[in-house]
CSV table of C-alpha atoms in Angstrom, one decimal:
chain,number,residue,atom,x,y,z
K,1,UNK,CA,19.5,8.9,12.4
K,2,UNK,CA,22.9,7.6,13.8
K,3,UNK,CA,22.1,4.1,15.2
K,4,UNK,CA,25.5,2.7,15.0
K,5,UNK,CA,25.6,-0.8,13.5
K,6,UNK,CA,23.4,-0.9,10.7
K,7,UNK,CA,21.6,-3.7,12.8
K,8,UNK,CA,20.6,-1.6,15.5
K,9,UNK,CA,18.1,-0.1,13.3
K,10,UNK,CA,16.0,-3.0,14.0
K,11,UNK,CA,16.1,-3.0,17.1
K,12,UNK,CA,14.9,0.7,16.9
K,13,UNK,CA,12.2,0.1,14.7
K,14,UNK,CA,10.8,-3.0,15.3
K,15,UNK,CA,8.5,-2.5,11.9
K,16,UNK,CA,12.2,-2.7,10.2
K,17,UNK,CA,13.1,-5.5,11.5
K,18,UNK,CA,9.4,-7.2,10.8
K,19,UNK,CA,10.2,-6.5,7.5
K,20,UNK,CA,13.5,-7.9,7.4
K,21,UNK,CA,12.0,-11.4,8.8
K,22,UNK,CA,9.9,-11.3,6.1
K,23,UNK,CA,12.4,-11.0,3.6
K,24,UNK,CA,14.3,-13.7,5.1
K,25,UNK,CA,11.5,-16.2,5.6
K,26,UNK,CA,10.6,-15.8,1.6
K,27,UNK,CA,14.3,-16.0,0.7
K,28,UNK,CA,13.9,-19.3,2.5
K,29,UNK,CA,11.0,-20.7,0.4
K,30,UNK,CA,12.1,-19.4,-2.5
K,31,UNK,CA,15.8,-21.3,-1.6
K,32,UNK,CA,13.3,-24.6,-1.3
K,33,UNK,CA,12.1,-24.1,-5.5
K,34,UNK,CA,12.8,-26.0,-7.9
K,35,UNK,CA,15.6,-24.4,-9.5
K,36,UNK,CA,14.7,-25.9,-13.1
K,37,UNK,CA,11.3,-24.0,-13.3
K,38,UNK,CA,10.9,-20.4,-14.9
K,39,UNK,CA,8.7,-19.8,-11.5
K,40,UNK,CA,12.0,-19.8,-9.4
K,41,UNK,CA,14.1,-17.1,-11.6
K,42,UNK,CA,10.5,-14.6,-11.4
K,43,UNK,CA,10.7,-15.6,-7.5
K,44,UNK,CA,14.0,-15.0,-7.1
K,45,UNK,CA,13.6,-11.7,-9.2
K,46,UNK,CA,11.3,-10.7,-7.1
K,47,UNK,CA,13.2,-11.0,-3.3
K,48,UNK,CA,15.9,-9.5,-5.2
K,49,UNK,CA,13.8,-6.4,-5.3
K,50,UNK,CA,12.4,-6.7,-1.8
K,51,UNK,CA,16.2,-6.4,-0.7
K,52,UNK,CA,15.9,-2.9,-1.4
K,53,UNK,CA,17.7,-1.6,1.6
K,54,UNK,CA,16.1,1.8,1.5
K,55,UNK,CA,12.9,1.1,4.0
K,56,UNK,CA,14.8,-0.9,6.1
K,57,UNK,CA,16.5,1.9,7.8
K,58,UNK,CA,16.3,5.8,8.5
K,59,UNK,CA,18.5,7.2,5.8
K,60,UNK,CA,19.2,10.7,5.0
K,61,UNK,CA,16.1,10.4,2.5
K,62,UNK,CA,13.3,9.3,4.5
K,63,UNK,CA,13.9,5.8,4.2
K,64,UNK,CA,11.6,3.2,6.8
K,65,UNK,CA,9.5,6.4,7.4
K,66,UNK,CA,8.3,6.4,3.7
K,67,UNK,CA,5.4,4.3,3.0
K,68,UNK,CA,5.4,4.0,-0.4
K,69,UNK,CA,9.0,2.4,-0.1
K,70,UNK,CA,8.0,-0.5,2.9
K,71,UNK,CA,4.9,-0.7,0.1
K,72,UNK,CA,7.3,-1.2,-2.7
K,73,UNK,CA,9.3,-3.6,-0.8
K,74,UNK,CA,7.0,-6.0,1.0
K,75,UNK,CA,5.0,-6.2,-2.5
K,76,UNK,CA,8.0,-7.7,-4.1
K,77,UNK,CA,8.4,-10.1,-1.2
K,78,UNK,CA,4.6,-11.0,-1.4
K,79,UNK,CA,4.7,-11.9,-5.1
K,80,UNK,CA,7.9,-13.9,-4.3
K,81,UNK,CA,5.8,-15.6,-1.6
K,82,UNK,CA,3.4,-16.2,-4.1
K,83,UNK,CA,5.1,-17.9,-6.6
K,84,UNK,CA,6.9,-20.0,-4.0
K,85,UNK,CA,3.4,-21.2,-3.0
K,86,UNK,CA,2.7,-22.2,-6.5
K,87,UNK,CA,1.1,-25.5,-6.8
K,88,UNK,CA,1.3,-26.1,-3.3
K,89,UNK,CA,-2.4,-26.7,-1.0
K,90,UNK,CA,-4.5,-23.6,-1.5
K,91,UNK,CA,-6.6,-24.5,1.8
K,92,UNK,CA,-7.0,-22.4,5.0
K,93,UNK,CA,-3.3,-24.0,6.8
K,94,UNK,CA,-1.3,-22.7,9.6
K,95,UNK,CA,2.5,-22.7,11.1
K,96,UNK,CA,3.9,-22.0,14.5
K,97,UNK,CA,7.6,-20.8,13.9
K,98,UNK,CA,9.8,-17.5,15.6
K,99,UNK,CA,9.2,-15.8,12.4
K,100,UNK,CA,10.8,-12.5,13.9
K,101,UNK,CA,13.9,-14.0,15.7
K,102,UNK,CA,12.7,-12.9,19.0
K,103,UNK,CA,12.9,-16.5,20.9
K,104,UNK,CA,8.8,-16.1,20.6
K,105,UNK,CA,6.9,-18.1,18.4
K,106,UNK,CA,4.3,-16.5,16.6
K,107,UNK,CA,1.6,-17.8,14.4
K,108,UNK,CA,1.2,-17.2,10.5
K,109,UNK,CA,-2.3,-18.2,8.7
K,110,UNK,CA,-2.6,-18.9,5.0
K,111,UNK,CA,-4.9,-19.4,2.1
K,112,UNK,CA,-5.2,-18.8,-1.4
K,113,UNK,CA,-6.1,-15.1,-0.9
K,114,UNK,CA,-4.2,-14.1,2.3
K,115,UNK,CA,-1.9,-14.3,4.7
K,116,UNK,CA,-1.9,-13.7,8.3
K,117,UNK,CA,0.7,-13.3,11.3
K,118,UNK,CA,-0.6,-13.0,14.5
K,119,UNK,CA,1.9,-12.2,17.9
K,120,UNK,CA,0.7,-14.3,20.8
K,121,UNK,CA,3.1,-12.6,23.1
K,122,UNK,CA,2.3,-9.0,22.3
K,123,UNK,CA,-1.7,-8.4,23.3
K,124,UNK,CA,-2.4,-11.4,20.3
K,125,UNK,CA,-2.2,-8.8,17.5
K,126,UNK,CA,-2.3,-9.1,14.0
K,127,UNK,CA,1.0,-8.1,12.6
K,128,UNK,CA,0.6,-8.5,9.3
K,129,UNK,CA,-2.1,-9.3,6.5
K,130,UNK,CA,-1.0,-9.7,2.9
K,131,UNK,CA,-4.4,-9.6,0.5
K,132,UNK,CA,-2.5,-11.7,-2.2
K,133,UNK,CA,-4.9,-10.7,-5.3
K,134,UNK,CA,-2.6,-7.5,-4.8
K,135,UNK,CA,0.4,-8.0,-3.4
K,136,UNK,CA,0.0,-5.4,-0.2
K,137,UNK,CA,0.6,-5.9,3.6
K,138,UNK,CA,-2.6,-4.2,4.8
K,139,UNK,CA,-0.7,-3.5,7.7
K,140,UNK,CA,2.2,-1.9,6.6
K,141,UNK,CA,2.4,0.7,9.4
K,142,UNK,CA,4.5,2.6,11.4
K,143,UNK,CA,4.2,4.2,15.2
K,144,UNK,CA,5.1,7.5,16.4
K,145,UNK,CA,8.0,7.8,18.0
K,146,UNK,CA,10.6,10.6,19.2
K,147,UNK,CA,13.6,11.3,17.1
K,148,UNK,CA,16.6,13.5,18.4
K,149,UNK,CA,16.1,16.0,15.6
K,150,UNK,CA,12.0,16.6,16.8
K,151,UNK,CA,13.6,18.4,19.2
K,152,UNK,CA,14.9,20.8,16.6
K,153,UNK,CA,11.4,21.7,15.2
K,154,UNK,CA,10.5,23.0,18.2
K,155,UNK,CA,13.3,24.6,19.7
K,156,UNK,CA,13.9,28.8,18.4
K,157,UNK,CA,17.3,30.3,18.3
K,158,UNK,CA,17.0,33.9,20.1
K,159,UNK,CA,19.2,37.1,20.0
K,160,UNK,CA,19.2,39.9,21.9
K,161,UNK,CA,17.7,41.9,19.0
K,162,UNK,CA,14.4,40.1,18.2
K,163,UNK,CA,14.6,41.1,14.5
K,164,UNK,CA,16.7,38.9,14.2
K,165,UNK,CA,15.3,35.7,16.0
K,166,UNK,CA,15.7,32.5,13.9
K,167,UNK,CA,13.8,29.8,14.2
K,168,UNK,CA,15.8,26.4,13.4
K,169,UNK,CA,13.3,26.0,10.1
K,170,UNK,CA,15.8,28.5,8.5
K,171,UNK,CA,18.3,26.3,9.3
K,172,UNK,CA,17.2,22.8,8.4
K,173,UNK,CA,13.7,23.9,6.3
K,174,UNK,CA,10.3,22.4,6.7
K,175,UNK,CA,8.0,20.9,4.0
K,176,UNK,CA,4.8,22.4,5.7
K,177,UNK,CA,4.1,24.6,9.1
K,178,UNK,CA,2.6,23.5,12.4
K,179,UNK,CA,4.8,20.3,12.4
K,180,UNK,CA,5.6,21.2,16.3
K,181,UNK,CA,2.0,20.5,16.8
K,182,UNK,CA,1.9,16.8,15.2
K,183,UNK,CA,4.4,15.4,17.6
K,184,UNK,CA,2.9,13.0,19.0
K,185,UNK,CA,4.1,9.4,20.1
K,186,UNK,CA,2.9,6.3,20.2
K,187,UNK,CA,3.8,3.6,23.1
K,188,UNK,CA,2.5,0.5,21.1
K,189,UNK,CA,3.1,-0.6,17.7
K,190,UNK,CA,0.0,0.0,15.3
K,191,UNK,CA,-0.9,-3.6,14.6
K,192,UNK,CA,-4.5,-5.4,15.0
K,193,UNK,CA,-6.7,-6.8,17.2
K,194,UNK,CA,-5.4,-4.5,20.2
K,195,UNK,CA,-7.8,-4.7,23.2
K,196,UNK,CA,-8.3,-1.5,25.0
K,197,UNK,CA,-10.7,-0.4,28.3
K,198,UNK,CA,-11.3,3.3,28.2
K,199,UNK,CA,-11.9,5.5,31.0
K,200,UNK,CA,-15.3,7.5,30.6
K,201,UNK,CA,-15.1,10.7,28.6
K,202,UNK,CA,-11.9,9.9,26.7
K,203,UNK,CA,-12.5,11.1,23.6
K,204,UNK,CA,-11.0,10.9,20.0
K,205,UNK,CA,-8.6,13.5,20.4
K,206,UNK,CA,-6.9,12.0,23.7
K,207,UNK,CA,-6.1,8.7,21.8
K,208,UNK,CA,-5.0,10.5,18.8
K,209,UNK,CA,-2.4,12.3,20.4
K,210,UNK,CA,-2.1,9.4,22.9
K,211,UNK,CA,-2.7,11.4,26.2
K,212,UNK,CA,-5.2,9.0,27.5
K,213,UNK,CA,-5.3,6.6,30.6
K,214,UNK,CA,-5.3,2.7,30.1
K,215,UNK,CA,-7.8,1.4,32.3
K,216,UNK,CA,-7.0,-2.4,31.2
K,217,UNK,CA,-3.8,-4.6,31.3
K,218,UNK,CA,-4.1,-6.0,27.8
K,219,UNK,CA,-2.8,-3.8,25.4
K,220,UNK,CA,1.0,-5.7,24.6
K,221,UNK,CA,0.5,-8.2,27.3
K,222,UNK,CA,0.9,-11.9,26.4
K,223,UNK,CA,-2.1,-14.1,25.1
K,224,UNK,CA,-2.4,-18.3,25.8
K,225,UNK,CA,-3.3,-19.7,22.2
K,226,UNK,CA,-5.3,-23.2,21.1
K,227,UNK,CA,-5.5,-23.8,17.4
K,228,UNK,CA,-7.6,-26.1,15.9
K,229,UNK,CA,-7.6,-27.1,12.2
K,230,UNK,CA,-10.6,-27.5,10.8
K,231,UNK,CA,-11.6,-29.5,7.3
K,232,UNK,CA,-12.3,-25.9,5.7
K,233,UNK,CA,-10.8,-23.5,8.1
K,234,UNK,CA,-8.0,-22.6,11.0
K,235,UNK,CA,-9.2,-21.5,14.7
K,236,UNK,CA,-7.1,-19.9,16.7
K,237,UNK,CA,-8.2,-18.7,20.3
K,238,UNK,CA,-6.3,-16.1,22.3
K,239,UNK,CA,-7.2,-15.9,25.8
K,240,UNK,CA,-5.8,-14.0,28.8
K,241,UNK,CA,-6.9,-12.9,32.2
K,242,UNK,CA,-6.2,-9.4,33.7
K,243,UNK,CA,-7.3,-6.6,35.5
K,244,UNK,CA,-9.9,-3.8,34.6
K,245,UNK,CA,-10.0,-0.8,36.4
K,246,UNK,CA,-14.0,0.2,37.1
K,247,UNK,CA,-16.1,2.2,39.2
K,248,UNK,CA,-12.6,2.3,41.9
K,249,UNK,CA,-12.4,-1.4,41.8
K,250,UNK,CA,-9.9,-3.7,40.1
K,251,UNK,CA,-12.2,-6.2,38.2
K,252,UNK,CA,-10.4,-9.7,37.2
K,253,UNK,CA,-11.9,-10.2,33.3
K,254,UNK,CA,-10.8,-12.6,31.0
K,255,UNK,CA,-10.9,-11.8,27.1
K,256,UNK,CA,-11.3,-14.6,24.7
K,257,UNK,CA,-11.2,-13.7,20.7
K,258,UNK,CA,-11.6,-16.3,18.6
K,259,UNK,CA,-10.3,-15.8,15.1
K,260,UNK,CA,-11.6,-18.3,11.9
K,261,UNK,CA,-10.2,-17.6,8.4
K,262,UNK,CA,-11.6,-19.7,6.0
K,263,UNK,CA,-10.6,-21.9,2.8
K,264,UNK,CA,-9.8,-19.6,-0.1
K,265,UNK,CA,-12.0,-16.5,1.4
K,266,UNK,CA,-10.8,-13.2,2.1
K,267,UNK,CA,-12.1,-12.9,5.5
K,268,UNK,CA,-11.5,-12.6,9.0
K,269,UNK,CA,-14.0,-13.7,11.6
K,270,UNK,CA,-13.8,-12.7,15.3
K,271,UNK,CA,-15.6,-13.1,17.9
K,272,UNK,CA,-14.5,-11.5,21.1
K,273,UNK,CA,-15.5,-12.5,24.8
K,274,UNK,CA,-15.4,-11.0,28.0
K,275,UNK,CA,-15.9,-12.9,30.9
K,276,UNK,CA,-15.9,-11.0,34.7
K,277,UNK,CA,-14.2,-13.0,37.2
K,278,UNK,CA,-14.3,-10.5,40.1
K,279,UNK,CA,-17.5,-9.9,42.7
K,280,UNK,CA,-18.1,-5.9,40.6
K,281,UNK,CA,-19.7,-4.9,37.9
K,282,UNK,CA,-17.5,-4.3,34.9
K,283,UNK,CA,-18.5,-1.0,34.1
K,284,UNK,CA,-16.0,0.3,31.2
K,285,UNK,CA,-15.6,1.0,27.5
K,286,UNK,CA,-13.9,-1.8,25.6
K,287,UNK,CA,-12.6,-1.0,21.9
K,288,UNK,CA,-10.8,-2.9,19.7
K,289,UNK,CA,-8.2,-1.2,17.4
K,290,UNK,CA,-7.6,-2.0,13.8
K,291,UNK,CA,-5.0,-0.1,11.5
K,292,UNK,CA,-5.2,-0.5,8.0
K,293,UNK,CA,-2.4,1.3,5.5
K,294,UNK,CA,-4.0,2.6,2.2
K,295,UNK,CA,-1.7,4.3,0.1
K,296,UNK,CA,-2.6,8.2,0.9
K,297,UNK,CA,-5.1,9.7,3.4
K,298,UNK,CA,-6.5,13.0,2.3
K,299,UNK,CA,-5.9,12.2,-1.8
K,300,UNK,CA,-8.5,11.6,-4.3
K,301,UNK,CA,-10.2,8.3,-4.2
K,302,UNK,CA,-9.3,7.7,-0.5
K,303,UNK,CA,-12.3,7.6,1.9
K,304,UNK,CA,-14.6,6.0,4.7
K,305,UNK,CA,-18.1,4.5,4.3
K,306,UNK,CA,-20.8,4.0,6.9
K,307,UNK,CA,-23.7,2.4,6.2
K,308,UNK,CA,-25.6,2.1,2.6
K,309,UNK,CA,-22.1,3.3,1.6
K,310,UNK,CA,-22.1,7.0,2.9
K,311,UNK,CA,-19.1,8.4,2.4
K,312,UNK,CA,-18.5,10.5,5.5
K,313,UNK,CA,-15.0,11.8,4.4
K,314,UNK,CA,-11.0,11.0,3.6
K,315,UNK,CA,-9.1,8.6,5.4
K,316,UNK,CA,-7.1,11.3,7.6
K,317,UNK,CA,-10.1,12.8,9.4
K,318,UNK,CA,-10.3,12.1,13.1
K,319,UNK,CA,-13.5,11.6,14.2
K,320,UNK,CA,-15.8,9.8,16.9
K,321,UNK,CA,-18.7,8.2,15.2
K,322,UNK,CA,-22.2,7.4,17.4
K,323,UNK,CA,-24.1,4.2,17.1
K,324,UNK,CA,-22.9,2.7,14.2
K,325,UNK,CA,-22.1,-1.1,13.0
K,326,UNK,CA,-20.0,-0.9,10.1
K,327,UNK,CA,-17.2,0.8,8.7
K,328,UNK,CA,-15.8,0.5,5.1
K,329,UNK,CA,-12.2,1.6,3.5
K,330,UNK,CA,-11.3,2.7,0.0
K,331,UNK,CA,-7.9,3.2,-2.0
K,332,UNK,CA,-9.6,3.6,-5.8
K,333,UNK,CA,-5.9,4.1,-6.5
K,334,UNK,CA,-5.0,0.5,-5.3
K,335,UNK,CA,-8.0,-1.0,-6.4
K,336,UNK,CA,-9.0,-2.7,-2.7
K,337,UNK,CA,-11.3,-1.9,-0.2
K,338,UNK,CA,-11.7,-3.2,3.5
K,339,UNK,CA,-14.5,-3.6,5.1
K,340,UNK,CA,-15.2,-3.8,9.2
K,341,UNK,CA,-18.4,-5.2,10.5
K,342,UNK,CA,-19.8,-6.0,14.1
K,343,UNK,CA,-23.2,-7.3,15.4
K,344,UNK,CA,-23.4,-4.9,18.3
K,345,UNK,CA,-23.7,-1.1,17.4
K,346,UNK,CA,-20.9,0.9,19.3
K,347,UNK,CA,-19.2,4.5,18.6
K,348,UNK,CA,-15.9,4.5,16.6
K,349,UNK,CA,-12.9,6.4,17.1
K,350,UNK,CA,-11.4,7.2,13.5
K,351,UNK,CA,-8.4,9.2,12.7
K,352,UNK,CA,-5.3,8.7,10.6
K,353,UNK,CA,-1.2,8.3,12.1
K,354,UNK,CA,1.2,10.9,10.6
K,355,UNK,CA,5.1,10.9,11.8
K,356,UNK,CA,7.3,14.4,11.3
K,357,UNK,CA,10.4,13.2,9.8
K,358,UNK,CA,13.5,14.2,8.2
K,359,UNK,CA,14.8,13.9,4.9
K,360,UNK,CA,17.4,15.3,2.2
K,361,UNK,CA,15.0,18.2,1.7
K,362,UNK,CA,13.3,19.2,5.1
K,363,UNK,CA,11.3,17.9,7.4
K,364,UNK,CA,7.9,16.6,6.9
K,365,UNK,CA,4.4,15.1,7.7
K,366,UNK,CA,3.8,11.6,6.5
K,367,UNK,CA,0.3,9.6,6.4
K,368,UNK,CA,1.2,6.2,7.3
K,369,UNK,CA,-1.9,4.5,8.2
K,370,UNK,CA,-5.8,5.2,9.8
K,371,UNK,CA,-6.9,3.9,13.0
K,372,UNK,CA,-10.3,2.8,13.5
K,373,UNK,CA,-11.4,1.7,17.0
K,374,UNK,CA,-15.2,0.5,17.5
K,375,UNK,CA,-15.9,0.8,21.3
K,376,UNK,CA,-19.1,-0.4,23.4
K,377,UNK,CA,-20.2,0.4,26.5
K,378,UNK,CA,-20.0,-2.8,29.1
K,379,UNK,CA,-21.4,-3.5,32.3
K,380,UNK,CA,-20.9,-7.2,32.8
K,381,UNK,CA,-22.1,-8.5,36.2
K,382,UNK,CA,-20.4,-10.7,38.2
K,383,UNK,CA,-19.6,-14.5,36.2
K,384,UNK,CA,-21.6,-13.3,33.6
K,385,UNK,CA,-20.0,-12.6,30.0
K,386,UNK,CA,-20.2,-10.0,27.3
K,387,UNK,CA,-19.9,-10.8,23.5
K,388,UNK,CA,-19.1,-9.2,20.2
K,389,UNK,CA,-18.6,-11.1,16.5
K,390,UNK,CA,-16.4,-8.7,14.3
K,391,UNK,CA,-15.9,-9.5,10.5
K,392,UNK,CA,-12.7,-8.1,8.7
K,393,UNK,CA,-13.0,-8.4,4.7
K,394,UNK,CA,-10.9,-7.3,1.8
K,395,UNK,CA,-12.0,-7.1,-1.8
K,396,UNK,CA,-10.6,-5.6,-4.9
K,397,UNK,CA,-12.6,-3.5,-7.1
């Protein structure tokens, strides 16, 4: 948990310092009000409370690695946000700005029910998506990643007399056992819209703990963008060109997704194409991953739905699900559900993201977030193209 300058944390944890260009960029509009209006003291009431600095940073309590804190935080910022907005055009409207302070611009989408950053230069992810109505960042997530005291949970202190072996849990206790077998890291953050090729027979477990092979060049590489701004909506295309590995040949693809959000809907069209540019067949599995934080994964009121609303179980199970072409979210407790839809059946990888981390009482297992990556079998001859339309929508209940 050292890190030095409190600023290094956000280089460390790039979801910190996400946050912390949020906070900034709604200090900003709410320091553009109208400082006679009651709407600018309940604006600047509430970025007061998003400058919380507890989720900003890996304190001795848990800090960024608690959920319900970033949750607490970023709702604050988004009713700030809100309120700024007030009276202003309610339309489907974009801006281009280096939201993050990275020297890279990325692009933010807005309309009366939702707001949406998307990172050109890193695979042209979603970063964030605020569902206004409630005041949550449906992406409020976190990756797995290696701290120095993991390496504690799994090391055991030996003496010669094995009576009295102690394991390190006796020195620093643990909330749970079998946290030794849930370190696993992650080696991208867990945004949206992330374009994967699988190798054949990868299976649900491999990407869980992340012991897969890439067989695409697309994951955090950096997208070209258009946008066009409709009368009733905001296009933005993300298109790059790389390389596919398939059947032991290299195949040149390009992947175009074309994203439309609407006037004043909560709704996220896509429509994804693949075009081969090499003389193979493109014979590979092509997923897209979406993570979506709710505000538990196993509790009450938490679950998945298939079609005709089948609930097929919590939203911690890890799962591969055959043929199937839509895929609902619930959080009863929040009030919101989100709902993922494609036109092409395809097999889903589900399974929820838990980080082992330390605070004033132990260490523990945390739910951050589920994963859910529809996948579809491709064999895309030479110049010919392969397409999928994917619809992202959030309601509350």
């Amino acid at each position: 948990m050292k890190g030095g300058f409190w600023r290094n944390f956000k280089i460390k944890y790039p979801e910190s310092n996400l946050l912390y260009a949020k906070m900034m960029h709604v200090s900003n509009m709410v320091d553009l009000m109208d400082k006679k209006k009651d709407d600018y003291m309940a604006a600047q009431k509430e970025l007061f409370m998003g400058q919380c600095n507890c989720p900003y940073w890996h304190g001795v309590f848990g800090g960024i690695y608690l959920p319900h804190l970033r949750f607490a935080v970023a709702s604050h910022l988004i009713a700030a946000e809100v309120l700024a907005e007030k009276g202003k055009a309610k339309g489907a409207h974009y801006c281009i700005s280096d939201y993050d302070c990275d020297t890279k611009d990325e692009i933010c989408v807005s309309n009366s029910q939702m707001t949406v950053y998307f990172k050109p230069d890193r695979g042209g992810h979603i970063y964030e998506l605020d569902y206004k109505p409630k005041r949550i960042n449906l992406l409020n997530t976190l990756m797995r990643r290696r701290e120095v005291y993991h390496n504690k949970i799994t090391d055991t202190l030996y003496k010669d007399d094995l009576e009295q072996a102690k394991s390190i849990h006796d020195l620093m206790p643990s909330k749970q056992t079998g946290l030794e077998k849930m370190l696993y890291y992650d080696t991208y953050l867990k945004e949206g819209l992330i374009d994967h090729f699988f190798e054949s027979g990868t299976t649900v477990k491999d990407v869980f703990k992340n012991e897969y092979r890439e067989a695409g060049s697309f994951v955090t590489s950096s997208y070209n963008y258009k946008i066009d701004q409709g009368k009733d909506n905001v296009l933005i295309k993300l298109y790059r060109e790389g390389e596919v590995e398939s059947g032991g040949h290299r195949c040149t693809v390009r992947i175009i997704k074309e994203i439309t959000i609407m006037d004043n809907a909560p709704l996220i069209n896509i429509v994804y194409t693949i075009e081969n540019h090499s003389k193979h067949i493109c014979d590979a599995q092509f997923g897209v991953e979406f993570n979506i934080s709710m505000t538990a994964g196993d509790a009450f009121g938490r679950y998945y739905y298939i079609k005709d609303r089948e609930t097929i179980g919590n939203l911690a199970i890890e799962q591969e699900l055959n043929s199937q072409n839509k895929l609902g979210l619930v959080d009863e407790w929040l009030g919101v559900e989100v709902l993922l839809d494609w036109n092409i059946s395809g097999d889903v990888f589900v399974f929820p993201i838990y980080t082992v981390s330390q605070s004033e009482s132990g260490y523990e297992l945390v739910y951050q977030n589920s994963s859910i990556i529809p996948r579809w079998s491709l064999n895309i001859k030479p110049e010919d193209t392969w397409s999928v339309v994917i619809n992202k929508s959030i309601k509350s209940l």
